[in-house]
Amino acid sequence: MAEQMPTHLILLAAGEGTRMQSDTPKVLHEIAGAPLFEHALMSAAALGGRRVIVVGHGGTQVAAAAQAVDPEILVAEQAEQLGTAHAVAQAASALEGAGGDTVMLYGDTPFIKPETLARMQAMREDGADIVFLGFEAADPGRYGRMVTEGDTLTRIVEFKDATEDERAITLCNSGVVMAGTETLLRLAAAVGNDNATGEFYLTDIPALGAAEGLVTKVATCDEAETLGINTRDDLAAAEAVFQDAARAEALTNGVTLQSPDTVHFSADTVIGRDAIIEPYVVFGPGVTVESGARIRAFSHLEGAHVGARAVIGPYARLRPGAELSNDTRVGNFVEIKNAQIGDGAKVNHLSYIGDAGVGARTNIGAGTITCNYDGVFKHRTEIGSDVFIGSNTMLVAPVTVGDEAMTATGGVVTMDVPAGDMALARARQVNKPGFARKLFSRLRAAKAAKKG
Ligand code: UD1
Ligand code: CA
């Protein structure tokens, strides 16, 4: 059996997106914490071929963002946006000698399912030379119309160039197309621009292909998959679609959401079975929550890992690099950043733990702060296992507290505390007998004199 050829990807991302009313290139606007183009890359993640992004407006910025997400992505420039065929043709040198098939997706169309692309691949294997993805449009509007004969696509006519009869067709072009790499690039380069807009239409390739005896077929998908983002309205609607799907998936996977509509997920959020998520919780990018953990109301998590059976919040903030082991407890108004909290350790109230390690079973008292920043550099605080940090302790990093040590309440700890020791780092208390009563009467007398 012949080895299966890879399918390469051309991702169009050169358009300006004028209707977004934005200084940010359209494909960098985010859904669920990931830029639009990244959603399209995720759709194509299983294809295994080369990936080429075609950039134009804001090209430097888009290329940098794409390479940050996918270091192997190839960038092709389309200096002037002369149409979708012209855009595809710009990917030719990046795909030189690539062979196999290529699929073209739009960077502003985030919901194409991997299964849909797999169906298109199957149609290619069954002998279709070109496969376009179409859908039955509820409101065909300005979409390109697909003209078919039996199950063959003879041509696509753009709305502006269509006759009344053609405009009555409801089978519309999503834009997505798959073909042999050589065929796609050759036909894209052969397209002319004699039409209502003077653009080079990729939708001309079925007709060009037919003239050389190539057969084009239509794969279909649900209209929801083809949702493209053109306005802030579209972006908000797409976010809602994404969030609904993410909530439904979490529920299916055995996560309790007490108030699903109030929980906000990122594209990469992973939550284990039997976790309980209370109302109004936000998962920023890069969060994993293990089984049986409970995230209490109004917590905000980002770049954090929450171990099994841990309890977070209410009102907790976990920032990037927060690593919470199993059975930990992070309470209200606590912020954790770039810190590892050991099994069963507790940070229950009003604390900031940043650039720190906290050992197993250690208890961090209320109002504790790791003073990690000296105005220029960040420093680490290392706290051992079974330690008791007294309330309102300032741990001035770099500093180490050994296993089974204690710090007394209200201390400013600037020196390392050896294992098993108690650090008393505050001024000794002095009581002045009767002094308060005397001071009160003097002050009250002064106030009465002022009024009189
Ligand atoms: C295109 C299709 C139309 C289809 C519709 C679905 C053509 C000629 N028409 O129309 O049949 O129904 O999509 O949404 O293909 N882009 C570039 N460079 C360019 C032109 C476009 O990168 O020179 C990118 C845009 O940024 C956008 C995508 O390609 O992401 C589609 O371009 P757009 O101009 O929106 O095409 P439509 O007119 O919507
Ligand atoms: Ca469009």
mmCIF file of C-alpha atoms in Angstrom, residues 115-372:
data_model
loop_
_atom_site.group_PDB
_atom_site.id
_atom_site.type_symbol
_atom_site.label_atom_id
_atom_site.label_comp_id
_atom_site.label_asym_id
_atom_site.label_seq_id
_atom_site.Cartn_x
_atom_site.Cartn_y
_atom_site.Cartn_z
ATOM 1 C CA GLU A 115 -13.930 15.668 10.937
ATOM 2 C CA THR A 116 -15.062 17.891 8.072
ATOM 3 C CA LEU A 117 -11.511 18.070 6.714
ATOM 4 C CA ALA A 118 -11.228 14.287 7.123
ATOM 5 C CA ARG A 119 -14.409 13.877 5.006
ATOM 6 C CA MET A 120 -12.847 16.060 2.325
ATOM 7 C CA GLN A 121 -9.710 13.888 2.399
ATOM 8 C CA ALA A 122 -11.892 10.790 1.962
ATOM 9 C CA MET A 123 -13.528 12.358 -1.122
ATOM 10 C CA ARG A 124 -10.079 13.027 -2.558
ATOM 11 C CA GLU A 125 -9.150 9.393 -1.990
ATOM 12 C CA ASP A 126 -12.388 8.425 -3.762
ATOM 13 C CA GLY A 127 -11.180 10.265 -6.855
ATOM 14 C CA ALA A 128 -12.420 13.861 -6.691
ATOM 15 C CA ASP A 129 -9.684 16.134 -8.089
ATOM 16 C CA ILE A 130 -10.887 19.190 -6.186
ATOM 17 C CA VAL A 131 -13.180 19.255 -3.159
ATOM 18 C CA PHE A 132 -14.931 22.477 -2.106
ATOM 19 C CA LEU A 133 -16.744 22.737 1.196
ATOM 20 C CA GLY A 134 -20.304 24.037 0.891
ATOM 21 C CA PHE A 135 -23.267 24.499 3.174
ATOM 22 C CA GLU A 136 -26.989 25.086 2.927
ATOM 23 C CA ALA A 137 -27.312 28.725 3.942
ATOM 24 C CA ALA A 138 -30.302 29.889 5.984
ATOM 25 C CA ASP A 139 -29.731 33.306 4.409
ATOM 26 C CA PRO A 140 -27.433 32.952 1.379
ATOM 27 C CA GLY A 141 -26.744 36.709 1.394
ATOM 28 C CA ARG A 142 -23.519 37.545 -0.444
ATOM 29 C CA TYR A 143 -21.932 34.104 -0.388
ATOM 30 C CA GLY A 144 -20.615 32.512 -3.559
ATOM 31 C CA ARG A 145 -23.254 30.177 -5.067
ATOM 32 C CA MET A 146 -22.360 26.585 -5.981
ATOM 33 C CA VAL A 147 -23.659 25.435 -9.362
ATOM 34 C CA THR A 148 -23.903 21.642 -9.476
ATOM 35 C CA GLU A 149 -24.723 18.948 -12.017
ATOM 36 C CA GLY A 150 -25.553 15.762 -10.183
ATOM 37 C CA ASP A 151 -22.889 15.575 -7.507
ATOM 38 C CA THR A 152 -20.322 17.452 -9.556
ATOM 39 C CA LEU A 153 -19.582 21.122 -8.932
ATOM 40 C CA THR A 154 -19.385 22.761 -12.327
ATOM 41 C CA ARG A 155 -18.629 26.260 -11.101
ATOM 42 C CA ILE A 156 -18.991 28.768 -8.281
ATOM 43 C CA VAL A 157 -20.437 32.144 -9.064
ATOM 44 C CA GLU A 158 -19.784 35.078 -6.767
ATOM 45 C CA PHE A 159 -22.861 36.968 -5.598
ATOM 46 C CA LYS A 160 -21.926 40.146 -7.474
ATOM 47 C CA ASP A 161 -21.564 38.244 -10.742
ATOM 48 C CA ALA A 162 -24.619 36.008 -10.297
ATOM 49 C CA THR A 163 -27.880 36.122 -12.235
ATOM 50 C CA GLU A 164 -31.236 36.141 -10.424
ATOM 51 C CA ASP A 165 -31.535 32.375 -10.997
ATOM 52 C CA GLU A 166 -28.063 31.743 -9.617
ATOM 53 C CA ARG A 167 -28.758 33.942 -6.599
ATOM 54 C CA ALA A 168 -31.695 31.649 -5.811
ATOM 55 C CA ILE A 169 -29.238 28.784 -5.151
ATOM 56 C CA THR A 170 -28.906 28.115 -1.407
ATOM 57 C CA LEU A 171 -25.851 25.828 -1.559
ATOM 58 C CA CYS A 172 -23.086 28.293 -0.681
ATOM 59 C CA ASN A 173 -19.303 28.254 -0.728
ATOM 60 C CA SER A 174 -17.589 28.221 2.665
ATOM 61 C CA GLY A 175 -14.267 29.081 1.030
ATOM 62 C CA VAL A 176 -12.551 25.877 2.192
ATOM 63 C CA VAL A 177 -11.023 23.862 -0.656
ATOM 64 C CA MET A 178 -8.772 20.815 -0.914
ATOM 65 C CA ALA A 179 -6.914 19.497 -3.967
ATOM 66 C CA GLY A 180 -3.596 18.069 -5.031
ATOM 67 C CA THR A 181 -0.994 20.700 -4.137
ATOM 68 C CA GLU A 182 0.246 21.004 -7.698
ATOM 69 C CA THR A 183 -3.308 21.291 -9.092
ATOM 70 C CA LEU A 184 -4.391 23.893 -6.539
ATOM 71 C CA LEU A 185 -1.355 26.128 -7.054
ATOM 72 C CA ARG A 186 -1.399 25.793 -10.855
ATOM 73 C CA LEU A 187 -5.108 26.597 -11.168
ATOM 74 C CA ALA A 188 -4.899 29.444 -8.616
ATOM 75 C CA ALA A 189 -2.126 31.014 -10.702
ATOM 76 C CA ALA A 190 -4.169 30.592 -13.904
ATOM 77 C CA VAL A 191 -7.249 32.449 -12.631
ATOM 78 C CA GLY A 192 -8.047 35.770 -14.305
ATOM 79 C CA ASN A 193 -9.817 38.809 -12.905
ATOM 80 C CA ASP A 194 -12.459 39.593 -15.507
ATOM 81 C CA ASN A 195 -15.384 39.935 -13.090
ATOM 82 C CA ALA A 196 -17.482 42.486 -11.197
ATOM 83 C CA THR A 197 -14.740 43.314 -8.661
ATOM 84 C CA GLY A 198 -11.552 42.824 -10.681
ATOM 85 C CA GLU A 199 -10.294 40.348 -8.039
ATOM 86 C CA PHE A 200 -8.649 37.001 -8.664
ATOM 87 C CA TYR A 201 -11.287 34.557 -7.457
ATOM 88 C CA LEU A 202 -10.208 31.156 -6.162
ATOM 89 C CA THR A 203 -13.800 30.174 -6.879
ATOM 90 C CA ASP A 204 -12.935 30.139 -10.590
ATOM 91 C CA ILE A 205 -10.922 26.928 -10.243
ATOM 92 C CA PRO A 206 -13.779 24.399 -10.616
ATOM 93 C CA ALA A 207 -14.589 25.823 -14.049
ATOM 94 C CA LEU A 208 -10.880 26.001 -15.015
ATOM 95 C CA GLY A 209 -10.417 22.443 -13.773
ATOM 96 C CA ALA A 210 -13.465 21.175 -15.678
ATOM 97 C CA ALA A 211 -11.943 22.537 -18.908
ATOM 98 C CA GLU A 212 -8.991 20.142 -18.385
ATOM 99 C CA GLY A 213 -11.237 17.263 -17.352
ATOM 100 C CA LEU A 214 -10.738 17.614 -13.594
ATOM 101 C CA VAL A 215 -13.723 16.735 -11.440
ATOM 102 C CA THR A 216 -14.757 18.963 -8.527
ATOM 103 C CA LYS A 217 -17.075 17.706 -5.775
ATOM 104 C CA VAL A 218 -18.825 19.407 -2.896
ATOM 105 C CA ALA A 219 -18.441 18.269 0.665
ATOM 106 C CA THR A 220 -21.014 19.797 2.955
ATOM 107 C CA CYS A 221 -21.015 20.848 6.580
ATOM 108 C CA ASP A 222 -23.256 22.600 9.017
ATOM 109 C CA GLU A 223 -23.518 26.346 8.456
ATOM 110 C CA ALA A 224 -22.299 26.949 12.035
ATOM 111 C CA GLU A 225 -18.854 25.614 11.120
ATOM 112 C CA THR A 226 -18.427 28.193 8.395
ATOM 113 C CA LEU A 227 -19.046 31.212 10.630
ATOM 114 C CA GLY A 228 -16.532 33.872 9.589
ATOM 115 C CA ILE A 229 -15.602 36.868 11.728
ATOM 116 C CA ASN A 230 -16.033 40.247 10.059
ATOM 117 C CA THR A 231 -17.341 42.488 12.861
ATOM 118 C CA ARG A 232 -17.142 42.807 16.630
ATOM 119 C CA ASP A 233 -20.682 41.465 16.612
ATOM 120 C CA ASP A 234 -19.521 38.315 14.837
ATOM 121 C CA LEU A 235 -16.653 38.024 17.326
ATOM 122 C CA ALA A 236 -18.996 38.250 20.314
ATOM 123 C CA ALA A 237 -21.365 35.718 18.733
ATOM 124 C CA ALA A 238 -18.469 33.345 18.027
ATOM 125 C CA GLU A 239 -17.247 33.662 21.614
ATOM 126 C CA ALA A 240 -20.731 32.707 22.819
ATOM 127 C CA VAL A 241 -20.818 29.715 20.466
ATOM 128 C CA PHE A 242 -17.412 28.597 21.710
ATOM 129 C CA GLN A 243 -18.312 29.007 25.380
ATOM 130 C CA ASP A 244 -21.577 27.085 24.982
ATOM 131 C CA ALA A 245 -19.714 24.216 23.337
ATOM 132 C CA ALA A 246 -16.963 24.226 25.988
ATOM 133 C CA ARG A 247 -19.548 24.152 28.816
ATOM 134 C CA ALA A 248 -21.451 21.314 27.172
ATOM 135 C CA GLU A 249 -18.221 19.370 26.731
ATOM 136 C CA ALA A 250 -17.207 19.879 30.382
ATOM 137 C CA LEU A 251 -20.611 18.620 31.539
ATOM 138 C CA THR A 252 -20.342 15.602 29.241
ATOM 139 C CA ASN A 253 -16.898 14.844 30.678
ATOM 140 C CA GLY A 254 -18.255 14.691 34.221
ATOM 141 C CA VAL A 255 -17.507 18.185 35.487
ATOM 142 C CA THR A 256 -20.133 19.875 37.671
ATOM 143 C CA LEU A 257 -20.866 23.451 36.621
ATOM 144 C CA GLN A 258 -23.249 24.968 39.137
ATOM 145 C CA SER A 259 -24.063 27.869 36.854
ATOM 146 C CA PRO A 260 -22.718 26.966 33.403
ATOM 147 C CA ASP A 261 -23.491 30.293 31.749
ATOM 148 C CA THR A 262 -21.243 32.162 34.196
ATOM 149 C CA VAL A 263 -18.132 30.041 33.677
ATOM 150 C CA HIS A 264 -15.675 31.200 31.025
ATOM 151 C CA PHE A 265 -13.273 28.751 29.378
ATOM 152 C CA SER A 266 -10.169 29.139 27.236
ATOM 153 C CA ALA A 267 -9.554 27.106 24.116
ATOM 154 C CA ASP A 268 -7.038 24.913 26.006
ATOM 155 C CA THR A 269 -8.736 24.524 29.408
ATOM 156 C CA VAL A 270 -8.583 20.948 30.736
ATOM 157 C CA ILE A 271 -10.775 19.943 33.675
ATOM 158 C CA GLY A 272 -10.861 16.482 35.241
ATOM 159 C CA ARG A 273 -13.856 14.355 36.117
ATOM 160 C CA ASP A 274 -15.761 15.187 39.276
ATOM 161 C CA ALA A 275 -14.268 18.645 39.541
ATOM 162 C CA ILE A 276 -16.838 21.167 40.767
ATOM 163 C CA ILE A 277 -16.842 24.638 39.316
ATOM 164 C CA GLU A 278 -18.900 27.177 41.216
ATOM 165 C CA PRO A 279 -20.466 30.277 39.579
ATOM 166 C CA TYR A 280 -18.445 33.069 37.968
ATOM 167 C CA VAL A 281 -15.128 31.391 37.401
ATOM 168 C CA VAL A 282 -12.784 32.501 34.591
ATOM 169 C CA PHE A 283 -10.265 30.104 33.066
ATOM 170 C CA GLY A 284 -7.609 32.062 31.168
ATOM 171 C CA PRO A 285 -5.186 30.239 28.862
ATOM 172 C CA GLY A 286 -3.109 27.309 30.097
ATOM 173 C CA VAL A 287 -5.153 25.902 32.959
ATOM 174 C CA THR A 288 -5.482 22.253 33.997
ATOM 175 C CA VAL A 289 -7.637 21.187 36.913
ATOM 176 C CA GLU A 290 -7.371 17.612 38.206
ATOM 177 C CA SER A 291 -10.177 15.334 39.270
ATOM 178 C CA GLY A 292 -12.221 16.181 42.310
ATOM 179 C CA ALA A 293 -10.896 19.715 42.689
ATOM 180 C CA ARG A 294 -13.333 22.439 43.594
ATOM 181 C CA ILE A 295 -13.023 25.938 42.165
ATOM 182 C CA ARG A 296 -15.157 28.203 44.286
ATOM 183 C CA ALA A 297 -17.022 31.255 43.067
ATOM 184 C CA PHE A 298 -15.384 34.327 41.511
ATOM 185 C CA SER A 299 -11.949 32.809 41.037
ATOM 186 C CA HIS A 300 -9.653 33.726 38.142
ATOM 187 C CA LEU A 301 -7.104 31.173 36.898
ATOM 188 C CA GLU A 302 -4.466 31.518 34.196
ATOM 189 C CA GLY A 303 -1.430 29.351 33.353
ATOM 190 C CA ALA A 304 -2.082 27.294 36.468
ATOM 191 C CA HIS A 305 -2.284 23.637 37.455
ATOM 192 C CA VAL A 306 -4.668 22.618 40.226
ATOM 193 C CA GLY A 307 -4.096 19.187 41.772
ATOM 194 C CA ALA A 308 -6.680 16.574 42.686
ATOM 195 C CA ARG A 309 -9.121 17.462 45.469
ATOM 196 C CA ALA A 310 -7.640 20.951 45.871
ATOM 197 C CA VAL A 311 -10.050 23.700 46.874
ATOM 198 C CA ILE A 312 -9.518 27.149 45.376
ATOM 199 C CA GLY A 313 -11.314 30.362 46.284
ATOM 200 C CA PRO A 314 -13.809 31.905 46.569
ATOM 201 C CA TYR A 315 -12.114 34.982 45.067
ATOM 202 C CA ALA A 316 -8.750 33.353 44.423
ATOM 203 C CA ARG A 317 -6.353 34.412 41.703
ATOM 204 C CA LEU A 318 -3.967 31.870 40.201
ATOM 205 C CA ARG A 319 -1.463 33.395 37.799
ATOM 206 C CA PRO A 320 0.994 31.766 35.372
ATOM 207 C CA GLY A 321 3.259 29.204 36.996
ATOM 208 C CA ALA A 322 0.942 28.464 39.917
ATOM 209 C CA GLU A 323 1.442 24.720 40.565
ATOM 210 C CA LEU A 324 -0.910 23.448 43.224
ATOM 211 C CA SER A 325 -0.380 19.856 44.322
ATOM 212 C CA ASN A 326 -3.093 17.500 45.515
ATOM 213 C CA ASP A 327 -5.305 18.420 48.455
ATOM 214 C CA THR A 328 -4.069 22.002 48.632
ATOM 215 C CA ARG A 329 -6.237 24.856 49.807
ATOM 216 C CA VAL A 330 -6.038 28.382 48.443
ATOM 217 C CA GLY A 331 -8.594 30.662 50.014
ATOM 218 C CA ASN A 332 -10.178 34.046 49.481
ATOM 219 C CA PHE A 333 -8.205 36.995 48.178
ATOM 220 C CA VAL A 334 -5.080 34.963 47.707
ATOM 221 C CA GLU A 335 -2.829 35.458 44.674
ATOM 222 C CA ILE A 336 -0.369 32.762 43.639
ATOM 223 C CA LYS A 337 2.173 33.345 40.847
ATOM 224 C CA ASN A 338 5.070 31.160 39.697
ATOM 225 C CA ALA A 339 4.952 29.158 42.894
ATOM 226 C CA GLN A 340 4.745 25.463 43.742
ATOM 227 C CA ILE A 341 2.443 24.581 46.611
ATOM 228 C CA GLY A 342 3.074 21.095 48.053
ATOM 229 C CA ASP A 343 0.555 18.375 48.887
ATOM 230 C CA GLY A 344 -1.939 19.411 51.505
ATOM 231 C CA ALA A 345 -0.453 22.880 52.016
ATOM 232 C CA LYS A 346 -2.811 25.743 52.880
ATOM 233 C CA VAL A 347 -2.805 29.398 51.908
ATOM 234 C CA ASN A 348 -6.184 30.354 53.223
ATOM 235 C CA HIS A 349 -6.590 34.096 53.328
ATOM 236 C CA LEU A 350 -5.382 37.394 51.906
ATOM 237 C CA SER A 351 -1.894 36.390 50.849
ATOM 238 C CA TYR A 352 0.485 36.895 47.941
ATOM 239 C CA ILE A 353 2.773 33.955 47.179
ATOM 240 C CA GLY A 354 4.996 34.664 44.170
ATOM 241 C CA ASP A 355 8.279 33.110 42.966
ATOM 242 C CA ALA A 356 8.144 30.635 45.808
ATOM 243 C CA GLY A 357 8.156 26.998 46.818
ATOM 244 C CA VAL A 358 5.933 25.862 49.662
ATOM 245 C CA GLY A 359 6.428 22.352 51.068
ATOM 246 C CA ALA A 360 3.829 19.711 51.878
ATOM 247 C CA ARG A 361 1.380 20.371 54.731
ATOM 248 C CA THR A 362 2.764 23.845 55.366
ATOM 249 C CA ASN A 363 0.300 26.453 56.607
ATOM 250 C CA ILE A 364 0.639 30.029 55.433
ATOM 251 C CA GLY A 365 -1.072 32.454 57.826
ATOM 252 C CA ALA A 366 -3.428 35.222 56.742
ATOM 253 C CA GLY A 367 -1.895 38.250 55.125
ATOM 254 C CA THR A 368 1.461 36.692 54.326
ATOM 255 C CA ILE A 369 3.454 38.228 51.498
ATOM 256 C CA THR A 370 6.502 36.942 49.686
ATOM 257 C CA CYS A 371 8.298 40.209 48.916
ATOM 258 C CA ASN A 372 9.728 38.900 45.659
#
